[in-house]
Amino acid sequence: MNVVVIGAQWGDEGKGKIVDYLAKEAQIIVRYAGGANAGHTIVIGDEEYALHLIPSGILYSDKMVILGAGMVIDPVALFNELAMLRDRGIDTTGRVFIADRAHLVLPRYIQIDKDRDAARKKPIGTTGRGIGITYSMKSDRDGIRIADLSWKERMDGLEATDQEFLAPYRERLEAMAIDLSTYLVHRKNAQVLFEGAQGALLDLDLGTYPFVSSGMSCAAGAAVGGCVGPRRLDKILGVFKAYSTRVGNGPFPSEFDRDSEDALCHFIRDTGREYGVTTGRPRRCGYLDLVALRYACLTNSIDSLVMTHLDVYDTLDEIKACIAYRIGDKMVETFPTSIEALNNAKPVLRTFSGWKKSLSSSLTYEEFPVAAMEYIEFIERFCETPIDIVSVGYDRKETIIRKSPWTK
């Protein structure tokens, strides 16, 4: 069975924790898009792990993890991450593979990335890790794949600085390379978890272009970057937070008013630890945008939703969510393509009662306060998509499963 986990907002939804939790029942975990610009934090008891390239399932000693064909891989970041895991007692020997169609990030791409964004009149707000440039090189047919490392003519044609950079990594990268399509065909009865990066609203085609990532962060990217046909994907899970966040520039219709809601913004940011795992940048925060979430469900065929950070609202008297936009004199209930429209959109808010109780002590959904259930069930009706998993804390055990995604 093949299960896909994507972000249903602008990234940072808590996918890492959910993939780590679901990986217990998987044999193989495939990260299918993005690069070291992503960041996943896994908390197990008193231990905390920050991962950027390696799929979250690596923390289980019996799981195979694969960096998929849709990824762009910085060798320095990859081997630093492997060294970090080794130093912390995680044996990754023979368990980490790379699709031979994945592309490599070179140091000069990183500098080009920083220079290009700084030169824009309106910067995108990239992480400056060369991700967009690597995808651009890929589209221009000038990129370097893992498979190309053994192609002498191709390697000899690289700039001298590129050859010097890759030389110490070639053998190690080639030793990890696999033909992902063939690998998965030979394991078609395995439980495979496909892990996305960023979020659906940052997808190059479906997101808030040009304020998007450069890869396929949509559910369809799992088929392409995972080297399987779309009919091989059995279930798609969309992870979202009980509120909304965004990093970098771009439209954010439900963002808190920085004057009147400053205290609420600081509360959400500090309580939810809304700082980038990769960059440390504080995230922009806002009300849950249900218009955008419904759009993500529709365009990604999301079978069920996973709600995270619900416990951040435990102490509030009331909670608000965006159920429509007011753009000029019009009420808009669908997610606009136009950046101008999104920039001018004002959130239409619905207020919900707070539950004033810690959710982390709940062992089942039925133990939730009525007000928390009402908030969850309104979201389900609005998006016409069930919420099958609810996270009420950072630890694995603080996860409520209403319906397992591994059931067909």
Coordinates of C-alpha atoms in Angstrom, one line a residue:
M1 CA 0.0 0.0 0.0
N2 CA 1.3 3.5 -0.9
V3 CA 0.4 6.4 1.3
V4 CA 1.3 10.0 0.5
V5 CA 1.7 12.7 3.2
I6 CA 1.7 16.3 1.9
G7 CA 1.5 19.7 3.6
A8 CA -1.9 21.3 3.0
Q9 CA -0.9 24.9 3.7
W10 CA 2.4 26.9 3.1
G11 CA 4.7 24.3 4.7
D12 CA 5.7 23.8 8.3
E13 CA 2.5 22.0 9.1
G14 CA 4.2 19.2 11.2
K15 CA 4.6 16.7 8.4
G16 CA 7.8 15.4 10.0
K17 CA 6.1 14.3 13.1
I18 CA 3.3 12.6 11.2
V19 CA 5.6 10.8 8.8
D20 CA 7.7 9.6 11.8
Y21 CA 4.5 8.4 13.5
L22 CA 3.1 6.6 10.5
A23 CA 6.5 5.1 9.5
K24 CA 6.1 2.6 12.3
E25 CA 3.8 0.6 10.0
A26 CA 5.7 1.2 6.8
Q27 CA 8.7 -0.6 5.4
I28 CA 10.0 2.1 3.1
I29 CA 9.8 5.9 3.3
V30 CA 10.4 8.0 0.2
R31 CA 10.9 11.7 0.3
Y32 CA 9.8 12.8 -3.2
A33 CA 10.6 16.6 -3.5
G34 CA 12.5 19.5 -2.2
G35 CA 16.0 19.8 -0.7
A36 CA 17.8 21.1 2.3
N37 CA 15.4 24.1 2.4
A38 CA 12.9 21.8 4.2
G39 CA 13.1 21.2 7.9
H40 CA 11.3 18.5 10.0
T41 CA 11.6 18.3 13.8
I42 CA 11.0 14.9 15.4
V43 CA 10.5 14.7 19.2
I44 CA 10.9 11.4 21.0
G45 CA 10.7 11.7 24.7
D46 CA 13.6 14.1 25.7
E47 CA 15.3 13.7 22.3
E48 CA 14.7 16.2 19.4
Y49 CA 16.0 15.6 15.9
A50 CA 16.1 18.2 13.1
L51 CA 16.1 16.7 9.6
H52 CA 16.3 18.5 6.3
L53 CA 17.0 15.9 3.6
I54 CA 16.7 12.5 5.1
P55 CA 13.1 11.1 5.5
S56 CA 11.7 11.1 9.0
G57 CA 11.4 7.4 9.2
I58 CA 15.1 7.0 9.6
L59 CA 14.7 7.0 13.4
Y60 CA 13.2 3.5 13.2
S61 CA 16.1 1.0 13.0
D62 CA 14.3 -1.4 10.6
K63 CA 13.1 1.2 8.0
M64 CA 14.6 1.9 4.5
V65 CA 14.5 5.5 3.5
I66 CA 15.0 6.9 0.0
L67 CA 15.7 10.4 -1.3
G68 CA 13.5 10.5 -4.4
A69 CA 14.0 11.5 -8.0
G70 CA 12.2 14.8 -7.5
M71 CA 14.7 15.9 -4.8
V72 CA 17.7 18.2 -5.2
I73 CA 20.5 17.1 -2.9
D74 CA 23.3 19.1 -1.4
P75 CA 26.1 16.6 -0.7
V76 CA 27.5 18.7 2.2
A77 CA 24.1 18.9 3.9
L78 CA 23.4 15.2 3.3
F79 CA 26.6 13.9 4.8
N80 CA 26.5 16.4 7.7
E81 CA 23.0 15.1 8.5
L82 CA 24.2 11.5 8.3
A83 CA 27.1 12.3 10.6
M84 CA 24.7 14.0 13.1
L85 CA 22.5 10.9 13.2
R86 CA 25.5 8.6 13.6
D87 CA 26.9 10.8 16.5
R88 CA 23.5 10.5 18.2
G89 CA 23.4 6.8 18.0
I90 CA 21.2 6.3 14.9
D91 CA 22.8 3.6 12.7
T92 CA 21.9 4.5 9.1
T93 CA 24.2 1.9 7.5
G94 CA 22.6 0.2 4.4
R95 CA 19.3 2.1 5.1
V96 CA 19.6 5.3 3.1
F97 CA 19.4 5.3 -0.7
I98 CA 19.2 8.0 -3.4
A99 CA 17.2 7.8 -6.6
D100 CA 19.8 8.0 -9.4
R101 CA 17.6 10.5 -11.2
A102 CA 17.8 13.0 -8.3
H103 CA 19.8 16.2 -9.0
L104 CA 22.7 17.7 -7.1
V105 CA 23.1 21.2 -5.6
L106 CA 26.5 22.7 -6.4
P107 CA 28.0 25.5 -4.3
R108 CA 27.9 28.1 -7.0
Y109 CA 24.1 27.5 -7.3
I110 CA 23.8 28.7 -3.7
Q111 CA 25.5 31.9 -4.4
I112 CA 23.5 32.5 -7.5
D113 CA 20.3 31.9 -5.5
K114 CA 21.3 34.5 -2.9
D115 CA 22.3 37.1 -5.5
R116 CA 19.3 36.6 -7.7
D117 CA 16.8 36.9 -4.8
A118 CA 18.6 40.0 -3.5
A119 CA 18.4 41.6 -6.9
R120 CA 14.6 41.2 -7.2
K121 CA 12.5 44.3 -6.7
K122 CA 10.2 42.1 -4.6
P123 CA 12.3 39.2 -3.2
I124 CA 10.7 35.8 -3.0
G125 CA 12.3 35.2 0.4
T126 CA 14.1 32.0 -0.5
T127 CA 16.2 30.1 2.1
G128 CA 19.3 30.8 -0.1
R129 CA 20.3 27.2 -0.3
G130 CA 20.4 26.9 -4.1
I131 CA 17.2 24.9 -4.4
G132 CA 15.5 27.1 -7.0
I133 CA 18.7 27.4 -9.0
T134 CA 19.1 23.6 -9.1
Y135 CA 15.6 23.1 -10.3
S136 CA 16.2 25.9 -12.9
M137 CA 19.3 24.1 -14.1
K138 CA 17.3 20.9 -14.3
S139 CA 14.6 22.6 -16.5
D140 CA 17.4 24.1 -18.7
R141 CA 18.8 20.6 -19.1
D142 CA 22.1 21.7 -17.5
G143 CA 21.7 19.9 -14.2
I144 CA 23.8 17.1 -12.7
R145 CA 22.1 13.9 -11.6
I146 CA 23.4 11.2 -9.4
A147 CA 23.5 8.9 -12.4
D148 CA 25.7 11.4 -14.2
L149 CA 28.5 11.0 -11.7
S150 CA 29.7 7.9 -13.6
W151 CA 29.4 9.6 -17.0
K152 CA 33.0 10.6 -17.7
E153 CA 32.2 12.9 -20.7
R154 CA 29.6 14.8 -18.6
M155 CA 31.8 15.2 -15.6
D156 CA 34.8 16.3 -17.7
G157 CA 32.6 19.0 -19.1
L158 CA 31.8 20.6 -15.7
E159 CA 33.6 23.7 -14.5
A160 CA 36.8 22.9 -12.6
T161 CA 35.3 24.2 -9.3
D162 CA 32.3 21.8 -9.7
Q163 CA 34.6 18.9 -10.4
E164 CA 36.7 19.7 -7.3
F165 CA 33.6 20.0 -5.2
L166 CA 32.1 16.6 -6.3
A167 CA 35.3 14.6 -6.2
P168 CA 35.3 13.6 -2.5
Y169 CA 31.6 12.7 -2.7
R170 CA 31.3 10.7 -5.9
E171 CA 32.0 7.3 -4.6
R172 CA 29.8 7.7 -1.5
L173 CA 26.9 9.0 -3.6
E174 CA 27.2 6.3 -6.2
A175 CA 27.2 3.6 -3.5
M176 CA 23.8 4.9 -2.3
A177 CA 22.3 5.3 -5.7
I178 CA 19.4 3.1 -6.9
D179 CA 16.9 2.8 -9.8
L180 CA 13.9 3.8 -7.7
S181 CA 11.3 2.6 -10.1
T182 CA 12.8 -0.9 -10.3
Y183 CA 13.4 -0.9 -6.5
L184 CA 9.7 -0.3 -5.8
V185 CA 8.4 -2.6 -8.4
H186 CA 10.3 -5.5 -6.7
R187 CA 8.7 -4.5 -3.4
K188 CA 5.2 -3.9 -4.6
N189 CA 3.7 -5.6 -1.5
A190 CA 5.5 -3.3 0.9
Q191 CA 3.9 -0.5 2.9
V192 CA 5.5 2.6 1.4
L193 CA 5.1 6.1 2.8
F194 CA 5.8 9.0 0.4
E195 CA 6.9 12.2 2.2
G196 CA 6.4 15.6 0.7
A197 CA 8.2 18.8 1.4
Q198 CA 6.9 22.4 1.8
G199 CA 3.1 22.6 1.2
A200 CA 0.4 22.5 -1.5
L201 CA 0.1 26.3 -1.5
L202 CA 3.9 26.5 -2.4
D203 CA 3.6 24.1 -5.3
L204 CA 5.1 25.6 -8.5
D205 CA 1.8 25.2 -10.5
L206 CA -0.9 25.1 -7.9
G207 CA 0.5 27.5 -5.3
T208 CA 0.7 31.3 -5.0
Y209 CA 3.1 31.8 -7.9
P210 CA 5.6 33.4 -8.0
F211 CA 5.8 33.2 -4.2
V212 CA 6.3 29.4 -4.3
S213 CA 8.9 26.7 -4.1
S214 CA 10.5 25.3 -7.2
G215 CA 9.5 21.7 -6.9
M216 CA 6.3 19.7 -6.9
S217 CA 5.0 19.9 -3.4
C218 CA 1.6 18.7 -4.5
A219 CA 0.3 15.2 -4.2
A220 CA 0.9 14.5 -7.9
G221 CA 4.6 15.0 -7.1
A222 CA 4.7 11.8 -5.2
A223 CA 4.1 9.8 -8.4
V224 CA 6.7 11.8 -10.4
G225 CA 9.4 12.1 -7.7
G226 CA 8.6 8.6 -6.3
C227 CA 9.0 7.0 -9.7
V228 CA 5.5 5.3 -9.6
G229 CA 2.4 5.7 -11.7
P230 CA -0.4 7.9 -10.3
R231 CA -2.7 4.8 -10.0
R232 CA -0.2 3.3 -7.6
L233 CA -1.0 5.9 -5.0
D234 CA -3.6 4.5 -2.6
K235 CA -4.2 7.3 -0.1
I236 CA -3.3 10.9 0.2
L237 CA -3.1 12.7 3.6
G238 CA -3.0 16.4 3.9
V239 CA -1.4 17.9 7.1
F240 CA -2.5 21.3 8.4
K241 CA -2.2 23.3 11.5
A242 CA -5.1 24.5 13.6
Y243 CA -4.0 28.0 12.5
S244 CA -2.0 29.2 9.5
T245 CA 1.7 30.2 9.1
R246 CA 3.9 31.3 6.2
V247 CA 7.6 31.9 5.8
G248 CA 9.0 34.6 3.5
N249 CA 7.1 36.9 1.2
G250 CA 3.8 36.3 -0.6
P251 CA 0.1 36.7 0.0
F252 CA -1.4 35.6 3.3
P253 CA -5.1 36.6 3.5
S254 CA -5.7 35.4 7.0
E255 CA -2.5 36.8 8.5
F256 CA -3.0 38.5 11.9
D257 CA -3.4 42.2 11.8
R258 CA 0.1 43.3 12.9
D259 CA -1.4 46.3 14.9
S260 CA -4.5 45.0 16.5
E261 CA -3.5 41.3 16.8
D262 CA 0.1 41.7 17.7
A263 CA -0.3 40.0 21.1
L264 CA -2.1 37.0 19.6
C265 CA 0.6 36.7 16.9
H266 CA 3.3 36.5 19.5
F267 CA 1.3 34.0 21.6
I268 CA 0.8 31.7 18.7
R269 CA 4.4 32.0 17.5
D270 CA 5.9 31.4 20.9
T271 CA 3.5 28.6 22.0
G272 CA 3.7 26.9 18.7
R273 CA 7.5 27.4 18.3
E274 CA 6.9 29.0 15.0
Y275 CA 10.5 29.5 13.9
G276 CA 12.0 27.9 10.9
V277 CA 13.9 24.6 11.5
T278 CA 16.2 25.4 8.6
T279 CA 16.6 29.2 8.8
G280 CA 15.4 30.1 12.4
R281 CA 13.3 32.8 10.8
P282 CA 10.1 33.7 12.7
R283 CA 7.0 32.5 10.8
R284 CA 4.2 34.8 9.9
C285 CA 1.1 33.7 11.7
G286 CA -2.7 34.0 11.1
Y287 CA -6.1 32.4 11.5
L288 CA -6.8 29.0 9.9
D289 CA -7.6 29.8 6.3
L290 CA -10.4 27.3 5.4
V291 CA -10.8 28.7 1.9
A292 CA -7.2 27.8 1.1
L293 CA -7.4 24.5 2.9
R294 CA -10.5 23.5 0.9
Y295 CA -8.6 24.4 -2.3
A296 CA -5.7 22.2 -1.2
C297 CA -8.1 19.3 -0.6
L298 CA -9.7 19.7 -4.0
T299 CA -6.6 20.1 -6.1
N300 CA -4.7 17.2 -4.4
S301 CA -7.5 14.7 -4.0
I302 CA -6.8 14.6 -0.3
D303 CA -8.6 11.6 1.2
S304 CA -8.2 12.6 4.8
L305 CA -6.7 15.5 6.8
V306 CA -4.2 15.5 9.7
M307 CA -4.6 18.4 12.1
T308 CA -1.6 19.5 14.2
H309 CA -0.9 22.1 16.8
L310 CA -4.5 22.0 18.1
D311 CA -3.1 22.2 21.6
V312 CA -1.7 25.7 21.0
Y313 CA -5.3 26.9 21.4
D314 CA -5.8 25.2 24.8
T315 CA -5.8 28.4 26.9
L316 CA -7.8 30.8 24.6
D317 CA -11.3 31.9 25.3
E318 CA -12.3 32.0 21.7
I319 CA -10.8 30.9 18.3
K320 CA -11.4 32.3 14.9
A321 CA -11.1 30.8 11.4
C322 CA -11.3 32.4 7.9
I323 CA -14.4 31.1 6.0
A324 CA -14.3 33.5 3.0
Y325 CA -12.6 36.6 1.7
R326 CA -13.9 40.1 1.1
I327 CA -12.2 41.6 -2.0
G328 CA -13.4 45.1 -2.7
D329 CA -17.2 44.9 -2.5
K330 CA -17.3 41.1 -3.3
M331 CA -17.6 38.1 -1.0
V332 CA -15.3 35.4 -2.4
E333 CA -15.5 31.8 -1.2
T334 CA -12.9 30.2 -3.6
F335 CA -9.2 30.6 -3.6
P336 CA -8.1 33.2 -6.2
T337 CA -5.2 32.6 -8.6
S338 CA -4.5 36.3 -8.8
I339 CA -1.8 37.5 -6.4
E340 CA -3.3 41.0 -6.5
A341 CA -6.7 39.6 -5.4
L342 CA -5.1 37.6 -2.6
N343 CA -3.1 40.7 -1.4
N344 CA -6.3 42.7 -1.3
A345 CA -8.4 40.0 0.4
K346 CA -9.7 40.6 3.9
P347 CA -10.6 37.5 5.9
V348 CA -14.2 36.9 6.8
L349 CA -14.0 35.2 10.2
R350 CA -16.1 32.8 12.2
T351 CA -15.7 32.6 15.9
F352 CA -15.6 29.4 17.9
S353 CA -15.6 28.9 21.7
G354 CA -12.4 27.9 23.3
W355 CA -12.2 24.7 25.4
K356 CA -9.9 26.0 28.2
K357 CA -8.4 22.5 28.8
S358 CA -5.2 20.8 28.0
L359 CA -5.7 18.3 25.1
S360 CA -2.4 16.6 25.5
S361 CA -3.8 14.4 28.3
S362 CA -6.5 13.0 26.0
L363 CA -5.9 9.4 24.9
T364 CA -8.9 9.2 22.5
Y365 CA -10.9 11.7 20.4
E366 CA -13.9 11.0 22.6
E367 CA -12.0 12.6 25.5
F368 CA -11.7 15.9 23.8
P369 CA -13.8 18.8 25.1
V370 CA -17.0 19.4 23.1
A371 CA -15.7 22.8 21.9
A372 CA -12.6 21.2 20.4
M373 CA -14.8 18.6 18.7
E374 CA -17.0 21.4 17.3
Y375 CA -14.0 23.2 15.8
I376 CA -12.7 20.0 14.2
E377 CA -16.1 18.9 12.8
F378 CA -16.8 22.3 11.3
I379 CA -13.5 22.1 9.4
E380 CA -14.5 18.6 8.2
R381 CA -17.8 19.9 6.9
F382 CA -16.4 23.0 5.3
C383 CA -13.6 21.1 3.4
E384 CA -15.8 18.0 2.8
T385 CA -12.8 15.9 4.0
P386 CA -12.5 13.9 7.3
I387 CA -9.9 14.7 9.9
D388 CA -8.6 11.2 10.7
I389 CA -5.6 12.2 12.8
V390 CA -5.2 15.0 15.4
S391 CA -1.8 15.9 17.0
V392 CA -1.9 17.6 20.4
G393 CA 1.8 17.8 21.1
Y394 CA 5.3 17.3 19.7
D395 CA 5.8 13.8 21.1
R396 CA 4.9 10.7 19.1
K397 CA 2.5 9.6 21.9
E398 CA 0.6 12.9 21.7
T399 CA -1.2 11.7 18.5
I400 CA -4.9 10.7 18.3
I401 CA -5.7 8.3 15.5
R402 CA -9.4 8.3 14.5
K403 CA -8.8 6.1 11.5
S404 CA -5.6 4.5 10.4
P405 CA -4.4 5.6 6.9
W406 CA -3.1 2.0 6.3
T407 CA -6.7 0.7 6.0
K408 CA -8.1 0.6 2.4

